Amino acid sequence: CGLHVHFDCRHIDREAYKVIAKRVWLSRMMLAATMPASRRANKYCRLTNKFDTYSNDRYQAVNMTAWSRYRTLEIRLHSSTIESTKILKWIQLLECIMNCVELDTRVQSLQGTALEHNLKLFKISTDDKAYWRERFAKFSGVDNACVEEENVA
């Protein structure tokens, strides 16, 4: 079982929900690069290639079926943990993504560049940025010193 986070969306309409959900969905590969391979290949949090807010499949990394039942956006990607620091940093990172309109959502091969660009935009501490860089280096298998290339999102 992984860590599933539900964000309360009762205060927004369906169109605003789609915008926020799409930001997180577009960031799914960058987020996945900060998780163990066992989580990235998990059938209960699949990294789908199609953004579909009307899907009936809740076993996606970004579960948009939660809107119909709970009026939430559920993110299922994080590995299981009871460590409060990991949980709080994950929630903080997801909130940054949900609120950032200038996200870099590059393709998988450019995750390092996307991560670095986005960390500059997020209003998080230097220590928190270092935490996400360390997780990326540990789990991604991608050199974090990527060259800037065209944003394909």
Tab-separated table of N, CA and C in Angstrom:
chain	number	residue	atom	x	y	z
A	1	CYS	N	0.849	-1.183	0.000
A	1	CYS	CA	0.000	0.000	0.000
A	1	CYS	C	0.893	1.244	0.000
A	2	GLY	N	0.429	2.265	-0.668
A	2	GLY	CA	1.179	3.507	-0.726
A	2	GLY	C	0.515	4.594	0.096
A	3	LEU	N	1.111	5.753	0.074
A	3	LEU	CA	0.551	6.924	0.733
A	3	LEU	C	-0.364	7.621	-0.262
A	4	HIS	N	-1.634	7.704	0.065
A	4	HIS	CA	-2.613	8.379	-0.786
A	4	HIS	C	-2.995	9.684	-0.109
A	5	VAL	N	-2.938	10.770	-0.867
A	5	VAL	CA	-3.292	12.086	-0.335
A	5	VAL	C	-4.509	12.600	-1.097
A	6	HIS	N	-5.532	12.999	-0.341
A	6	HIS	CA	-6.724	13.604	-0.937
A	6	HIS	C	-6.711	15.096	-0.648
A	7	PHE	N	-6.858	15.901	-1.706
A	7	PHE	CA	-6.969	17.354	-1.546
A	7	PHE	C	-8.435	17.737	-1.676
A	8	ASP	N	-8.923	18.453	-0.693
A	8	ASP	CA	-10.317	18.889	-0.667
A	8	ASP	C	-10.568	19.871	-1.812
A	9	CYS	N	-11.534	19.559	-2.669
A	9	CYS	CA	-11.862	20.420	-3.813
A	9	CYS	C	-13.331	20.838	-3.792
A	10	ARG	N	-13.965	20.752	-2.640
A	10	ARG	CA	-15.382	21.122	-2.541
A	10	ARG	C	-15.609	22.606	-2.809
A	11	HIS	N	-14.594	23.408	-2.660
A	11	HIS	CA	-14.712	24.858	-2.813
A	11	HIS	C	-14.544	25.337	-4.258
A	12	ILE	N	-14.256	24.412	-5.185
A	12	ILE	CA	-14.043	24.816	-6.585
A	12	ILE	C	-14.999	24.072	-7.506
A	13	ASP	N	-15.209	24.618	-8.696
A	13	ASP	CA	-16.087	23.952	-9.661
A	13	ASP	C	-15.286	22.949	-10.500
A	14	ARG	N	-15.981	22.231	-11.337
A	14	ARG	CA	-15.381	21.158	-12.144
A	14	ARG	C	-14.272	21.678	-13.065
A	15	GLU	N	-14.453	22.851	-13.654
A	15	GLU	CA	-13.439	23.406	-14.562
A	15	GLU	C	-12.155	23.753	-13.820
A	16	ALA	N	-12.269	24.360	-12.655
A	16	ALA	CA	-11.080	24.674	-11.852
A	16	ALA	C	-10.394	23.391	-11.398
A	17	TYR	N	-11.195	22.389	-11.066
A	17	TYR	CA	-10.672	21.081	-10.685
A	17	TYR	C	-9.833	20.487	-11.815
A	18	LYS	N	-10.331	20.573	-13.030
A	18	LYS	CA	-9.604	20.023	-14.187
A	18	LYS	C	-8.247	20.709	-14.365
A	19	VAL	N	-8.209	22.016	-14.163
A	19	VAL	CA	-6.954	22.763	-14.315
A	19	VAL	C	-5.928	22.277	-13.289
A	20	ILE	N	-6.350	22.155	-12.048
A	20	ILE	CA	-5.447	21.714	-10.982
A	20	ILE	C	-5.021	20.263	-11.210
A	21	ALA	N	-5.986	19.424	-11.549
A	21	ALA	CA	-5.687	18.008	-11.793
A	21	ALA	C	-4.696	17.856	-12.940
A	22	LYS	N	-4.845	18.670	-13.957
A	22	LYS	CA	-3.948	18.567	-15.111
A	22	LYS	C	-2.530	18.979	-14.742
A	23	ARG	N	-2.388	19.991	-13.895
A	23	ARG	CA	-1.044	20.388	-13.450
A	23	ARG	C	-0.342	19.215	-12.761
A	24	VAL	N	-1.068	18.547	-11.892
A	24	VAL	CA	-0.463	17.420	-11.182
A	24	VAL	C	-0.201	16.272	-12.158
A	25	TRP	N	-1.170	15.993	-13.025
A	25	TRP	CA	-1.014	14.914	-13.999
A	25	TRP	C	0.189	15.167	-14.913
A	26	LEU	N	0.361	16.390	-15.375
A	26	LEU	CA	1.495	16.722	-16.239
A	26	LEU	C	2.830	16.574	-15.506
A	27	SER	N	2.798	16.668	-14.192
A	27	SER	CA	4.008	16.553	-13.385
A	27	SER	C	4.265	15.123	-12.917
A	28	ARG	N	3.425	14.184	-13.314
A	28	ARG	CA	3.486	12.825	-12.785
A	28	ARG	C	4.834	12.156	-13.003
A	29	MET	N	5.473	12.374	-14.146
A	29	MET	CA	6.753	11.721	-14.409
A	29	MET	C	7.864	12.333	-13.553
A	30	MET	N	7.828	13.635	-13.366
A	30	MET	CA	8.794	14.286	-12.487
A	30	MET	C	8.606	13.765	-11.059
A	31	LEU	N	7.362	13.680	-10.614
A	31	LEU	CA	7.074	13.174	-9.277
A	31	LEU	C	7.502	11.709	-9.145
A	32	ALA	N	7.210	10.923	-10.164
A	32	ALA	CA	7.564	9.501	-10.132
A	32	ALA	C	9.065	9.303	-10.002
A	33	ALA	N	9.832	10.233	-10.564
A	33	ALA	CA	11.297	10.125	-10.503
A	33	ALA	C	11.828	10.319	-9.091
A	34	THR	N	10.980	10.748	-8.167
A	34	THR	CA	11.394	10.902	-6.771
A	34	THR	C	10.910	9.734	-5.914
A	35	MET	N	10.351	8.709	-6.567
A	35	MET	CA	9.814	7.542	-5.867
A	35	MET	C	10.590	6.285	-6.249
A	36	PRO	N	10.591	5.279	-5.369
A	36	PRO	CA	11.257	4.011	-5.705
A	36	PRO	C	10.635	3.358	-6.940
A	37	ALA	N	11.421	2.594	-7.661
A	37	ALA	CA	10.946	1.917	-8.872
A	37	ALA	C	9.740	1.035	-8.584
A	38	SER	N	9.684	0.448	-7.402
A	38	SER	CA	8.553	-0.415	-7.051
A	38	SER	C	7.239	0.360	-7.060
A	39	ARG	N	7.292	1.619	-6.751
A	39	ARG	CA	6.069	2.434	-6.763
A	39	ARG	C	5.729	2.876	-8.186
A	40	ARG	N	6.723	3.155	-8.980
A	40	ARG	CA	6.479	3.596	-10.361
A	40	ARG	C	5.891	2.485	-11.211
A	41	ALA	N	6.146	1.240	-10.823
A	41	ALA	CA	5.640	0.100	-11.599
A	41	ALA	C	4.474	-0.582	-10.889
A	42	ASN	N	3.777	0.137	-10.059
A	42	ASN	CA	2.714	-0.432	-9.235
A	42	ASN	C	1.371	-0.341	-9.947
A	43	LYS	N	0.622	-1.416	-9.956
A	43	LYS	CA	-0.664	-1.429	-10.672
A	43	LYS	C	-1.744	-0.594	-9.980
A	44	TYR	N	-1.497	-0.165	-8.750
A	44	TYR	CA	-2.490	0.635	-8.032
A	44	TYR	C	-2.238	2.144	-8.142
A	45	CYS	N	-1.201	2.516	-8.864
A	45	CYS	CA	-0.934	3.954	-9.083
A	45	CYS	C	-0.262	4.132	-10.444
A	46	ARG	N	-0.922	3.654	-11.458
A	46	ARG	CA	-0.353	3.683	-12.813
A	46	ARG	C	-0.128	5.105	-13.323
A	47	LEU	N	0.945	5.250	-14.071
A	47	LEU	CA	1.296	6.524	-14.700
A	47	LEU	C	0.698	6.537	-16.107
A	48	THR	N	-0.548	6.860	-16.204
A	48	THR	CA	-1.263	6.797	-17.480
A	48	THR	C	-0.767	7.847	-18.459
A	49	ASN	N	-0.963	7.567	-19.744
A	49	ASN	CA	-0.546	8.486	-20.801
A	49	ASN	C	-1.672	9.375	-21.290
A	50	LYS	N	-2.847	9.243	-20.688
A	50	LYS	CA	-3.991	10.025	-21.142
A	50	LYS	C	-4.620	10.758	-19.959
A	51	PHE	N	-4.793	12.058	-20.128
A	51	PHE	CA	-5.462	12.862	-19.108
A	51	PHE	C	-6.963	12.724	-19.321
A	52	ASP	N	-7.645	12.117	-18.356
A	52	ASP	CA	-9.074	11.841	-18.507
A	52	ASP	C	-9.782	12.047	-17.177
A	53	THR	N	-10.474	13.165	-17.039
A	53	THR	CA	-11.162	13.461	-15.782
A	53	THR	C	-12.444	12.664	-15.624
A	54	TYR	N	-12.839	11.928	-16.648
A	54	TYR	CA	-14.069	11.129	-16.565
A	54	TYR	C	-13.784	9.633	-16.490
A	55	SER	N	-12.548	9.256	-16.311
A	55	SER	CA	-12.185	7.845	-16.223
A	55	SER	C	-12.814	7.208	-14.978
A	56	ASN	N	-13.129	5.933	-15.076
A	56	ASN	CA	-13.642	5.177	-13.925
A	56	ASN	C	-12.536	4.393	-13.235
A	57	ASP	N	-11.299	4.585	-13.666
A	57	ASP	CA	-10.162	3.848	-13.141
A	57	ASP	C	-9.495	4.631	-12.022
A	58	ARG	N	-9.709	4.197	-10.804
A	58	ARG	CA	-9.125	4.922	-9.673
A	58	ARG	C	-7.671	4.552	-9.422
A	59	TYR	N	-7.170	3.506	-10.062
A	59	TYR	CA	-5.808	3.048	-9.828
A	59	TYR	C	-4.801	3.773	-10.718
A	60	GLN	N	-4.863	5.078	-10.700
A	60	GLN	CA	-3.932	5.920	-11.435
A	60	GLN	C	-3.171	6.776	-10.431
A	61	ALA	N	-1.971	7.174	-10.786
A	61	ALA	CA	-1.165	8.007	-9.889
A	61	ALA	C	-1.932	9.261	-9.484
A	62	VAL	N	-2.637	9.845	-10.451
A	62	VAL	CA	-3.500	10.997	-10.192
A	62	VAL	C	-4.932	10.507	-10.416
A	63	ASN	N	-5.614	10.227	-9.324
A	63	ASN	CA	-6.945	9.639	-9.389
A	63	ASN	C	-8.010	10.730	-9.427
A	64	MET	N	-8.597	10.900	-10.596
A	64	MET	CA	-9.618	11.929	-10.753
A	64	MET	C	-11.030	11.390	-10.541
A	65	THR	N	-11.156	10.091	-10.297
A	65	THR	CA	-12.489	9.543	-9.998
A	65	THR	C	-12.948	9.977	-8.610
A	66	ALA	N	-12.015	10.397	-7.774
A	66	ALA	CA	-12.360	10.846	-6.420
A	66	ALA	C	-13.245	12.091	-6.446
A	67	TRP	N	-13.236	12.836	-7.549
A	67	TRP	CA	-14.080	14.024	-7.669
A	67	TRP	C	-15.562	13.654	-7.523
A	68	SER	N	-15.983	12.635	-8.229
A	68	SER	CA	-17.391	12.254	-8.231
A	68	SER	C	-17.894	11.837	-6.858
A	69	ARG	N	-17.069	11.118	-6.138
A	69	ARG	CA	-17.519	10.566	-4.864
A	69	ARG	C	-17.235	11.469	-3.670
A	70	TYR	N	-16.042	12.068	-3.646
A	70	TYR	CA	-15.614	12.816	-2.465
A	70	TYR	C	-15.358	14.294	-2.698
A	71	ARG	N	-15.334	14.728	-3.948
A	71	ARG	CA	-14.933	16.091	-4.320
A	71	ARG	C	-13.500	16.368	-3.884
A	72	THR	N	-12.642	15.367	-4.162
A	72	THR	CA	-11.223	15.508	-3.854
A	72	THR	C	-10.397	15.150	-5.084
A	73	LEU	N	-9.149	15.544	-5.045
A	73	LEU	CA	-8.158	15.082	-6.011
A	73	LEU	C	-7.236	14.169	-5.220
A	74	GLU	N	-7.142	12.911	-5.636
A	74	GLU	CA	-6.327	11.943	-4.925
A	74	GLU	C	-5.035	11.687	-5.684
A	75	ILE	N	-3.922	11.777	-4.954
A	75	ILE	CA	-2.612	11.475	-5.514
A	75	ILE	C	-2.135	10.203	-4.816
A	76	ARG	N	-1.902	9.150	-5.605
A	76	ARG	CA	-1.592	7.821	-5.070
A	76	ARG	C	-0.133	7.417	-5.275
A	77	LEU	N	0.701	8.309	-5.696
A	77	LEU	CA	2.027	7.955	-6.196
A	77	LEU	C	3.069	7.663	-5.124
A	78	HIS	N	2.970	8.260	-3.965
A	78	HIS	CA	4.027	8.121	-2.957
A	78	HIS	C	4.063	6.711	-2.384
A	79	SER	N	5.262	6.270	-2.090
A	79	SER	CA	5.421	4.960	-1.450
A	79	SER	C	4.902	5.020	-0.013
A	80	SER	N	4.627	3.861	0.518
A	80	SER	CA	4.092	3.764	1.872
A	80	SER	C	5.100	4.315	2.878
A	81	THR	N	4.609	5.087	3.812
A	81	THR	CA	5.475	5.630	4.863
A	81	THR	C	4.632	6.062	6.057
A	82	ILE	N	5.253	6.039	7.212
A	82	ILE	CA	4.634	6.621	8.407
A	82	ILE	C	5.512	7.758	8.928
A	83	GLU	N	6.543	8.103	8.161
A	83	GLU	CA	7.447	9.181	8.554
A	83	GLU	C	6.787	10.532	8.270
A	84	SER	N	6.536	11.275	9.322
A	84	SER	CA	5.816	12.543	9.179
A	84	SER	C	6.554	13.533	8.281
A	85	THR	N	7.870	13.544	8.324
A	85	THR	CA	8.635	14.476	7.489
A	85	THR	C	8.388	14.195	6.012
A	86	LYS	N	8.446	12.930	5.621
A	86	LYS	CA	8.195	12.564	4.223
A	86	LYS	C	6.777	12.944	3.807
A	87	ILE	N	5.831	12.671	4.661
A	87	ILE	CA	4.430	12.962	4.351
A	87	ILE	C	4.217	14.461	4.166
A	88	LEU	N	4.721	15.244	5.095
A	88	LEU	CA	4.538	16.696	5.012
A	88	LEU	C	5.253	17.299	3.806
A	89	LYS	N	6.453	16.829	3.499
A	89	LYS	CA	7.175	17.345	2.332
A	89	LYS	C	6.444	16.972	1.040
A	90	TRP	N	5.867	15.783	0.978
A	90	TRP	CA	5.103	15.346	-0.194
A	90	TRP	C	3.877	16.237	-0.391
A	91	ILE	N	3.143	16.467	0.666
A	91	ILE	CA	1.953	17.322	0.579
A	91	ILE	C	2.351	18.726	0.146
A	92	GLN	N	3.417	19.245	0.726
A	92	GLN	CA	3.893	20.587	0.374
A	92	GLN	C	4.265	20.668	-1.106
A	93	LEU	N	4.963	19.650	-1.611
A	93	LEU	CA	5.362	19.641	-3.020
A	93	LEU	C	4.128	19.586	-3.922
A	94	LEU	N	3.165	18.748	-3.590
A	94	LEU	CA	1.935	18.658	-4.385
A	94	LEU	C	1.178	19.980	-4.381
A	95	GLU	N	1.117	20.633	-3.236
A	95	GLU	CA	0.453	21.942	-3.174
A	95	GLU	C	1.168	22.963	-4.051
A	96	CYS	N	2.491	22.930	-4.067
A	96	CYS	CA	3.250	23.835	-4.937
A	96	CYS	C	2.885	23.595	-6.398
A	97	ILE	N	2.814	22.342	-6.789
A	97	ILE	CA	2.463	22.007	-8.172
A	97	ILE	C	1.055	22.472	-8.494
A	98	MET	N	0.133	22.229	-7.589
A	98	MET	CA	-1.265	22.598	-7.828
A	98	MET	C	-1.443	24.106	-7.982
A	99	ASN	N	-0.588	24.866	-7.318
A	99	ASN	CA	-0.738	26.329	-7.323
A	99	ASN	C	0.185	27.055	-8.288
A	100	CYS	N	1.069	26.344	-8.958
A	100	CYS	CA	2.060	26.979	-9.829
A	100	CYS	C	1.580	27.003	-11.275
A	101	VAL	N	1.433	28.178	-11.830
A	101	VAL	CA	0.966	28.290	-13.211
A	101	VAL	C	2.108	28.228	-14.226
A	102	GLU	N	3.349	28.307	-13.774
A	102	GLU	CA	4.501	28.315	-14.672
A	102	GLU	C	5.261	26.990	-14.629
A	103	LEU	N	4.567	25.910	-14.381
A	103	LEU	CA	5.215	24.604	-14.263
A	103	LEU	C	5.945	24.200	-15.527
A	104	ASP	N	7.059	23.527	-15.329
A	104	ASP	CA	7.795	22.908	-16.429
A	104	ASP	C	7.431	21.427	-16.378
A	105	THR	N	6.764	20.932	-17.398
A	105	THR	CA	6.280	19.553	-17.403
A	105	THR	C	6.921	18.790	-18.551
A	106	ARG	N	8.223	18.722	-18.541
A	106	ARG	CA	8.973	18.103	-19.630
A	106	ARG	C	8.779	16.590	-19.679
A	107	VAL	N	9.106	16.043	-20.818
A	107	VAL	CA	9.024	14.597	-21.005
A	107	VAL	C	10.005	13.897	-20.072
A	108	GLN	N	9.840	12.610	-19.932
A	108	GLN	CA	10.605	11.834	-18.960
A	108	GLN	C	12.114	12.037	-19.074
A	109	SER	N	12.648	12.111	-20.271
A	109	SER	CA	14.095	12.236	-20.432
A	109	SER	C	14.629	13.577	-19.929
A	110	LEU	N	13.758	14.524	-19.694
A	110	LEU	CA	14.189	15.849	-19.230
A	110	LEU	C	13.744	16.136	-17.805
A	111	GLN	N	13.465	15.088	-17.038
A	111	GLN	CA	12.948	15.280	-15.682
A	111	GLN	C	13.868	16.123	-14.807
A	112	GLY	N	15.174	15.931	-14.937
A	112	GLY	CA	16.109	16.680	-14.102
A	112	GLY	C	15.992	18.168	-14.330
A	113	THR	N	15.895	18.569	-15.567
A	113	THR	CA	15.739	19.980	-15.891
A	113	THR	C	14.401	20.494	-15.367
A	114	ALA	N	13.345	19.722	-15.547
A	114	ALA	CA	12.025	20.133	-15.069
A	114	ALA	C	12.025	20.282	-13.558
A	115	LEU	N	12.626	19.342	-12.867
A	115	LEU	CA	12.684	19.416	-11.412
A	115	LEU	C	13.405	20.679	-10.976
A	116	GLU	N	14.562	20.952	-11.555
A	116	GLU	CA	15.331	22.135	-11.171
A	116	GLU	C	14.553	23.427	-11.459
A	117	HIS	N	13.950	23.505	-12.627
A	117	HIS	CA	13.162	24.683	-12.972
A	117	HIS	C	12.032	24.890	-11.972
A	118	ASN	N	11.305	23.833	-11.673
A	118	ASN	CA	10.156	23.941	-10.776
A	118	ASN	C	10.571	24.244	-9.344
A	119	LEU	N	11.669	23.681	-8.900
A	119	LEU	CA	12.120	23.987	-7.540
A	119	LEU	C	12.424	25.471	-7.385
A	120	LYS	N	12.891	26.107	-8.451
A	120	LYS	CA	13.148	27.553	-8.394
A	120	LYS	C	11.850	28.342	-8.232
A	121	LEU	N	10.758	27.820	-8.795
A	121	LEU	CA	9.468	28.507	-8.719
A	121	LEU	C	8.763	28.310	-7.387
A	122	PHE	N	8.970	27.148	-6.779
A	122	PHE	CA	8.240	26.811	-5.563
A	122	PHE	C	8.769	27.588	-4.373
A	123	LYS	N	7.851	28.029	-3.554
A	123	LYS	CA	8.213	28.781	-2.358
A	123	LYS	C	8.447	27.793	-1.204
A	124	ILE	N	9.581	27.079	-1.311
A	124	ILE	CA	9.963	26.140	-0.264
A	124	ILE	C	11.397	26.428	0.131
A	125	SER	N	11.771	25.966	1.311
A	125	SER	CA	13.091	26.279	1.857
A	125	SER	C	14.207	25.606	1.053
A	126	THR	N	15.407	26.107	1.262
A	126	THR	CA	16.590	25.524	0.638
A	126	THR	C	16.742	24.067	1.079
A	127	ASP	N	16.454	23.782	2.343
A	127	ASP	CA	16.537	22.406	2.850
A	127	ASP	C	15.531	21.500	2.156
A	128	ASP	N	14.318	22.001	1.911
A	128	ASP	CA	13.302	21.200	1.228
A	128	ASP	C	13.696	20.946	-0.227
A	129	LYS	N	14.276	21.944	-0.865
A	129	LYS	CA	14.753	21.750	-2.241
A	129	LYS	C	15.844	20.685	-2.273
A	130	ALA	N	16.732	20.730	-1.301
A	130	ALA	CA	17.803	19.729	-1.217
A	130	ALA	C	17.215	18.333	-0.994
A	131	TYR	N	16.168	18.243	-0.190
A	131	TYR	CA	15.498	16.964	0.058
A	131	TYR	C	14.992	16.357	-1.251
A	132	TRP	N	14.328	17.191	-2.090
A	132	TRP	CA	13.780	16.666	-3.347
A	132	TRP	C	14.873	16.354	-4.355
A	133	ARG	N	15.957	17.114	-4.362
A	133	ARG	CA	17.089	16.792	-5.233
A	133	ARG	C	17.710	15.452	-4.842
A	134	GLU	N	17.836	15.226	-3.530
A	134	GLU	CA	18.397	13.965	-3.047
A	134	GLU	C	17.507	12.783	-3.435
A	135	ARG	N	16.208	12.927	-3.279
A	135	ARG	CA	15.288	11.838	-3.652
A	135	ARG	C	15.350	11.591	-5.156
A	136	PHE	N	15.421	12.645	-5.928
A	136	PHE	CA	15.526	12.508	-7.382
A	136	PHE	C	16.807	11.748	-7.734
A	137	ALA	N	17.924	12.154	-7.147
A	137	ALA	CA	19.207	11.500	-7.430
A	137	ALA	C	19.173	10.034	-7.007
A	138	LYS	N	18.530	9.740	-5.907
A	138	LYS	CA	18.469	8.377	-5.385
A	138	LYS	C	17.614	7.453	-6.246
A	139	PHE	N	16.467	7.948	-6.744
A	139	PHE	CA	15.495	7.075	-7.383
A	139	PHE	C	15.368	7.203	-8.902
A	140	SER	N	15.786	8.301	-9.474
A	140	SER	CA	15.479	8.543	-10.886
A	140	SER	C	16.382	7.798	-11.866
A	141	GLY	N	17.634	7.662	-11.514
A	141	GLY	CA	18.571	7.086	-12.475
A	141	GLY	C	18.891	8.063	-13.599
A	142	VAL	N	18.475	9.315	-13.438
A	142	VAL	CA	18.702	10.354	-14.444
A	142	VAL	C	19.671	11.373	-13.865
A	143	ASP	N	20.636	11.786	-14.679
A	143	ASP	CA	21.570	12.817	-14.263
A	143	ASP	C	20.806	14.113	-14.043
A	144	ASN	N	20.947	14.688	-12.891
A	144	ASN	CA	20.216	15.908	-12.538
A	144	ASN	C	20.770	17.143	-13.240
A	145	ALA	N	21.895	17.029	-13.894
A	145	ALA	CA	22.502	18.168	-14.576
A	145	ALA	C	22.123	18.158	-16.061
A	146	CYS	N	20.842	18.109	-16.349
A	146	CYS	CA	20.369	18.089	-17.732
A	146	CYS	C	20.527	19.467	-18.368
A	147	VAL	N	20.711	19.465	-19.671
A	147	VAL	CA	20.758	20.736	-20.395
A	147	VAL	C	19.356	21.212	-20.695
A	148	GLU	N	19.180	22.523	-20.729
A	148	GLU	CA	17.878	23.084	-21.065
A	148	GLU	C	17.514	22.722	-22.495
A	149	GLU	N	16.334	22.208	-22.694
A	149	GLU	CA	15.822	21.904	-24.019
A	149	GLU	C	14.387	22.380	-24.106
A	150	GLU	N	13.815	22.261	-25.264
A	150	GLU	CA	12.467	22.740	-25.502
A	150	GLU	C	11.459	22.037	-24.604
A	151	ASN	N	10.533	22.808	-24.045
A	151	ASN	CA	9.458	22.254	-23.238
A	151	ASN	C	8.428	21.656	-24.178
A	152	VAL	N	8.140	20.366	-24.033
A	152	VAL	CA	7.248	19.690	-24.968
A	152	VAL	C	5.838	19.522	-24.438
A	153	ALA	N	5.543	20.017	-23.266
A	153	ALA	CA	4.206	19.808	-22.693
A	153	ALA	C	3.158	20.673	-23.318
